[in-house]
Amino acid sequence: MTSTESRPGRLDGGAPVLRPTAHAAGDWTVVDEGWGRKAADFAALSEPGNCREYVAVHHRLGLETGVRLVDVACGSGLAIELARVQGAVCAGIDASPRLVEIARRRSPDADIRVGDMHALPWSDASFDVATSFRGIWGTTTTALTEIHRVLVPGGLLALTVWGHVKASPGAWALAPFRLAATAKVEHQAAMVSLGRPGAGEAVLADHGFVEIRRFDVPFAWEFPDPEMFARALASTGPGYEAIQNVGEQAFIAAAIDQATERVGDGLPLRAEIAVVAYLAHKPTGHEGRAT
């Protein structure tokens, strides 16, 4: 989470509406208000549901020992921890100091910093691979300029965004976020635009990336009961925005009601939601040259 919008659990698309539509110095610092206030709940209850997404993308990247990887909007650092298992030398950045504290605890040898994804604190060509798991949106695409800068020529970017959420069997799990103020809910459409056919490809090409490929990745939240589901949602940025509008008690009650309708005998609650990924390269500088 490196802006003022939101992240996992982001209504129909990810980060809530705490982020600015363009880079404005200082605005990114407010993200901790929404994401950091219940950082332990987010790390332990919400982020583990992203593991399928993280593992699928890491597999596509073919991570190997010694690969230098930066995760942008790294949150509480579970993706970094999993990349390190595969031997990657990791760095990360997030706007929430409290989430970064958890990420550093999970991966004490990684270079994880608090900061703005629109002004990455690393030198040019510092990384072989960059990832961002639902951390960059249609409203914050200028961050791609910085990611392009810190990648080596030929470096890889893997970016995930929400896909066709409304057609997903687990769309019900995002419904409580619509309790946010109308203006914030409406802003979601612009945020999730990168998941539309052709949209992400065009934006990545505009920022200098080549060999762009789109693919679906698995994503599912699972919870033992409606109460745990509600607690997990309340720990997210978009959950916070809804709570600001209707109060925590009303938000929790609405989330429990949504989940109670889907309780199965002896089965966990499960919400499968469409997520798509883009894999792209930074040009090597030799494209099109005769050998």
C-alpha positions in Angstrom: 0.0 0.0 0.0 1.8 3.1 -1.2 -0.8 5.7 -1.6 -4.0 6.8 -0.2 -6.3 4.4 -1.9 -6.3 0.8 -0.8 -5.3 -2.8 -1.1 -6.6 -6.3 -0.8 -10.2 -6.1 -0.1 -10.4 -3.0 -2.3 -13.9 -2.7 -3.5 -14.3 -4.1 -7.0 -10.7 -3.4 -7.5 -8.3 -3.1 -4.7 -7.0 -0.2 -2.9 -9.7 2.0 -1.4 -10.1 5.5 -2.2 -7.4 6.9 0.1 -5.0 7.4 -2.8 -4.6 10.5 -5.0 -5.3 10.3 -8.7 -1.9 11.8 -9.4 1.3 12.0 -7.5 1.2 14.7 -4.9 4.1 14.9 -2.5 3.1 13.9 1.0 -0.4 12.5 0.2 0.9 8.9 0.3 1.6 9.3 4.1 -2.1 9.1 5.0 -2.4 5.5 3.9 -1.3 4.3 7.3 -4.5 5.8 8.8 -6.6 3.2 6.9 -4.2 0.3 6.5 -2.1 0.6 9.6 -4.6 0.9 12.4 -5.3 -2.8 12.4 -2.0 -4.0 10.9 -1.9 -7.3 12.9 -5.4 -8.3 11.8 -4.5 -7.5 8.2 -1.3 -9.5 8.3 -2.8 -12.5 10.0 -6.4 -12.6 8.7 -6.5 -10.9 5.4 -3.2 -11.1 3.6 -2.8 -15.0 3.8 -5.7 -15.2 1.4 -3.4 -13.7 -1.2 -1.0 -16.7 -1.2 -2.5 -18.3 -4.3 -1.9 -15.1 -6.2 1.6 -14.6 -4.9 2.7 -18.2 -5.6 1.2 -18.2 -9.1 3.0 -15.0 -10.1 6.3 -16.1 -8.6 6.0 -19.4 -10.6 5.5 -17.4 -13.8 8.5 -15.3 -13.0 10.7 -18.3 -12.5 12.4 -16.9 -9.5 15.9 -18.3 -8.8 18.5 -17.9 -6.1 20.1 -14.5 -6.2 17.4 -12.7 -8.3 17.1 -9.1 -7.0 13.4 -8.4 -6.5 11.5 -5.4 -5.3 7.8 -5.6 -4.2 6.0 -2.3 -4.6 3.1 -1.6 -2.2 4.4 -4.6 -0.2 2.0 -4.3 2.7 2.9 -6.6 5.6 5.4 -8.4 3.4 4.0 -11.9 2.8 4.9 -11.9 -0.9 8.4 -10.9 0.0 8.7 -13.7 2.5 7.5 -16.2 -0.1 9.9 -14.8 -2.7 12.8 -15.2 -0.3 11.9 -18.9 0.2 12.8 -19.3 -3.5 16.1 -17.6 -3.1 15.3 -14.0 -4.2 17.2 -11.1 -2.6 14.3 -8.9 -1.8 13.4 -5.2 -1.2 10.0 -3.6 -0.7 8.3 -0.4 -0.1 4.9 0.6 1.4 3.3 3.7 2.7 2.2 2.2 6.0 4.9 2.2 8.7 3.0 -0.3 10.8 2.7 -2.7 7.9 6.3 -2.3 7.1 7.2 -3.1 10.7 5.5 -6.5 10.2 7.2 -7.0 6.8 10.6 -6.4 8.4 9.9 -8.8 11.1 8.9 -11.5 8.6 12.0 -10.8 6.4 14.7 -9.2 8.6 17.3 -9.5 5.9 15.2 -7.7 3.2 15.6 -4.0 2.4 12.0 -2.9 3.2 11.3 0.8 3.5 8.5 3.2 4.2 8.0 5.5 1.3 6.2 6.6 -1.8 6.0 4.3 -4.8 6.1 7.4 -7.1 9.6 8.2 -5.8 11.4 4.9 -5.2 14.5 5.2 -3.0 16.8 3.0 -5.1 19.2 3.7 -7.9 18.6 3.1 -11.6 18.8 -0.6 -12.6 18.8 -1.9 -9.1 16.5 -4.9 -9.6 16.0 -7.8 -12.0 12.3 -8.2 -11.1 9.6 -6.0 -9.7 6.2 -7.1 -8.5 3.1 -5.3 -7.3 0.1 -7.2 -6.1 -3.0 -5.1 -6.5 -0.9 -2.1 -5.3 -0.9 0.0 -8.6 -4.2 1.1 -10.0 -5.7 3.1 -12.9 -5.4 6.1 -10.7 -1.7 5.6 -9.8 -0.1 4.5 -13.0 2.7 7.1 -12.8 4.4 4.7 -10.3 5.2 2.5 -13.4 7.8 5.2 -14.5 9.7 4.6 -11.3 9.5 0.8 -11.6 10.8 1.0 -15.1 13.7 3.2 -13.9 14.9 0.8 -11.1 14.7 -2.3 -13.3 17.8 -3.5 -15.2 17.4 -3.6 -19.0 15.5 -6.7 -19.8 14.1 -6.8 -16.3 10.7 -8.2 -15.5 7.6 -6.6 -14.0 4.6 -8.6 -12.7 1.6 -6.6 -11.8 -1.8 -7.9 -10.6 -5.2 -6.1 -10.5 -8.8 -7.1 -9.9 -10.4 -8.7 -13.0 -14.1 -8.9 -13.7 -15.2 -8.7 -10.1 -19.0 -8.5 -10.7 -18.9 -11.8 -12.6 -16.9 -13.5 -9.8 -18.6 -16.1 -7.6 -17.1 -14.3 -4.6 -18.2 -10.8 -5.5 -20.4 -10.8 -2.4 -17.3 -10.5 -0.2 -16.6 -7.0 -1.5 -20.2 -5.7 -1.1 -19.6 -4.2 2.4 -17.0 -1.8 1.0 -19.9 -0.1 -0.9 -21.0 1.4 2.5 -18.3 4.0 1.9 -19.4 7.5 0.8 -20.8 7.7 -2.7 -17.8 9.7 -4.1 -15.4 7.1 -2.9 -17.4 4.2 -4.2 -17.6 5.9 -7.6 -13.9 6.4 -7.7 -13.4 2.6 -7.7 -14.3 2.4 -11.4 -11.3 4.4 -12.3 -9.1 2.5 -10.0 -10.0 -0.9 -11.4 -9.7 0.1 -15.0 -6.4 -1.7 -15.5 -8.3 -5.0 -15.4 -10.4 -4.3 -18.4 -9.4 -5.9 -21.7 -6.5 -4.0 -23.4 -6.3 -1.3 -20.7 -3.4 -2.7 -18.7 -1.5 -3.5 -21.9 -1.9 0.0 -23.2 -0.7 1.6 -19.9 2.3 -0.6 -19.6 3.3 0.1 -23.2 2.9 3.8 -22.6 5.4 3.5 -19.8 8.0 1.8 -21.9 7.4 -1.9 -21.2 7.4 -4.5 -24.0 6.5 -8.2 -24.5 3.4 -7.6 -22.4 1.3 -10.7 -21.5 -1.9 -11.0 -19.6 -3.1 -14.1 -17.6 -5.5 -15.1 -14.9 -4.2 -15.9 -11.5 -6.1 -17.8 -8.7 -7.5 -15.9 -5.8 -9.8 -16.9 -3.0 -10.5 -15.7 0.5 -11.4 -18.3 3.1 -12.7 -17.8 6.6 -13.9 -20.1 9.3 -17.0 -18.0 10.2 -18.8 -14.7 9.4 -17.3 -13.0 12.4 -13.7 -13.7 11.3 -14.6 -12.6 7.8 -16.0 -9.3 9.1 -12.9 -8.7 11.3 -10.6 -9.3 8.3 -12.5 -6.9 6.1 -12.4 -4.2 8.8 -8.6 -4.3 8.8 -8.4 -3.2 5.1 -8.2 0.3 3.6 -11.6 0.1 1.9 -13.1 -1.3 5.0 -11.8 1.7 6.9 -13.5 4.0 4.3 -16.8 2.3 4.8 -16.4 2.5 8.6 -15.7 6.2 8.3 -19.1 6.6 6.6 -21.3 4.2 8.6 -19.4 3.4 11.8 -17.6 0.2 12.7 -20.6 -1.5 14.3 -22.7 -1.1 11.2 -19.9 -2.2 8.9 -19.2 -5.3 11.0 -23.0 -6.2 11.1 -23.3 -5.8 7.3 -20.3 -8.0 6.7 -21.6 -10.7 9.0 -25.0 -10.6 7.3 -23.3 -11.0 3.9 -21.3 -14.0 5.0 -24.0 -15.7 7.1 -26.0 -16.3 3.9 -23.1 -18.4 2.6 -22.3 -20.5 5.5 -22.0 -24.2 4.7 -22.2 -27.1 7.1 -18.6 -27.8 8.2 -17.1 -25.8 5.4 -15.2 -22.5 5.5 -16.6 -19.5 3.8 -15.0 -19.2 0.4 -15.0 -16.2 -2.0 -13.3 -16.7 -5.4 -12.6 -13.3 -7.1 -11.2 -12.7 -10.5 -7.6 -11.4 -10.5 -5.5 -10.8 -13.6 -1.8 -10.4 -13.9 0.5 -8.7 -16.4 4.0 -9.8 -17.2 6.2 -7.3 -19.0 9.8 -6.6 -19.8 11.9 -3.4 -19.7 13.5 -3.2 -23.1 17.1 -4.4 -23.3 18.0 -1.6 -25.8 18.9 -4.2 -28.5 15.4 -4.8 -29.8 15.2 -4.7 -33.6 19.0 -4.6 -34.1 20.7 -7.0 -36.5 22.9 -9.6 -34.9 
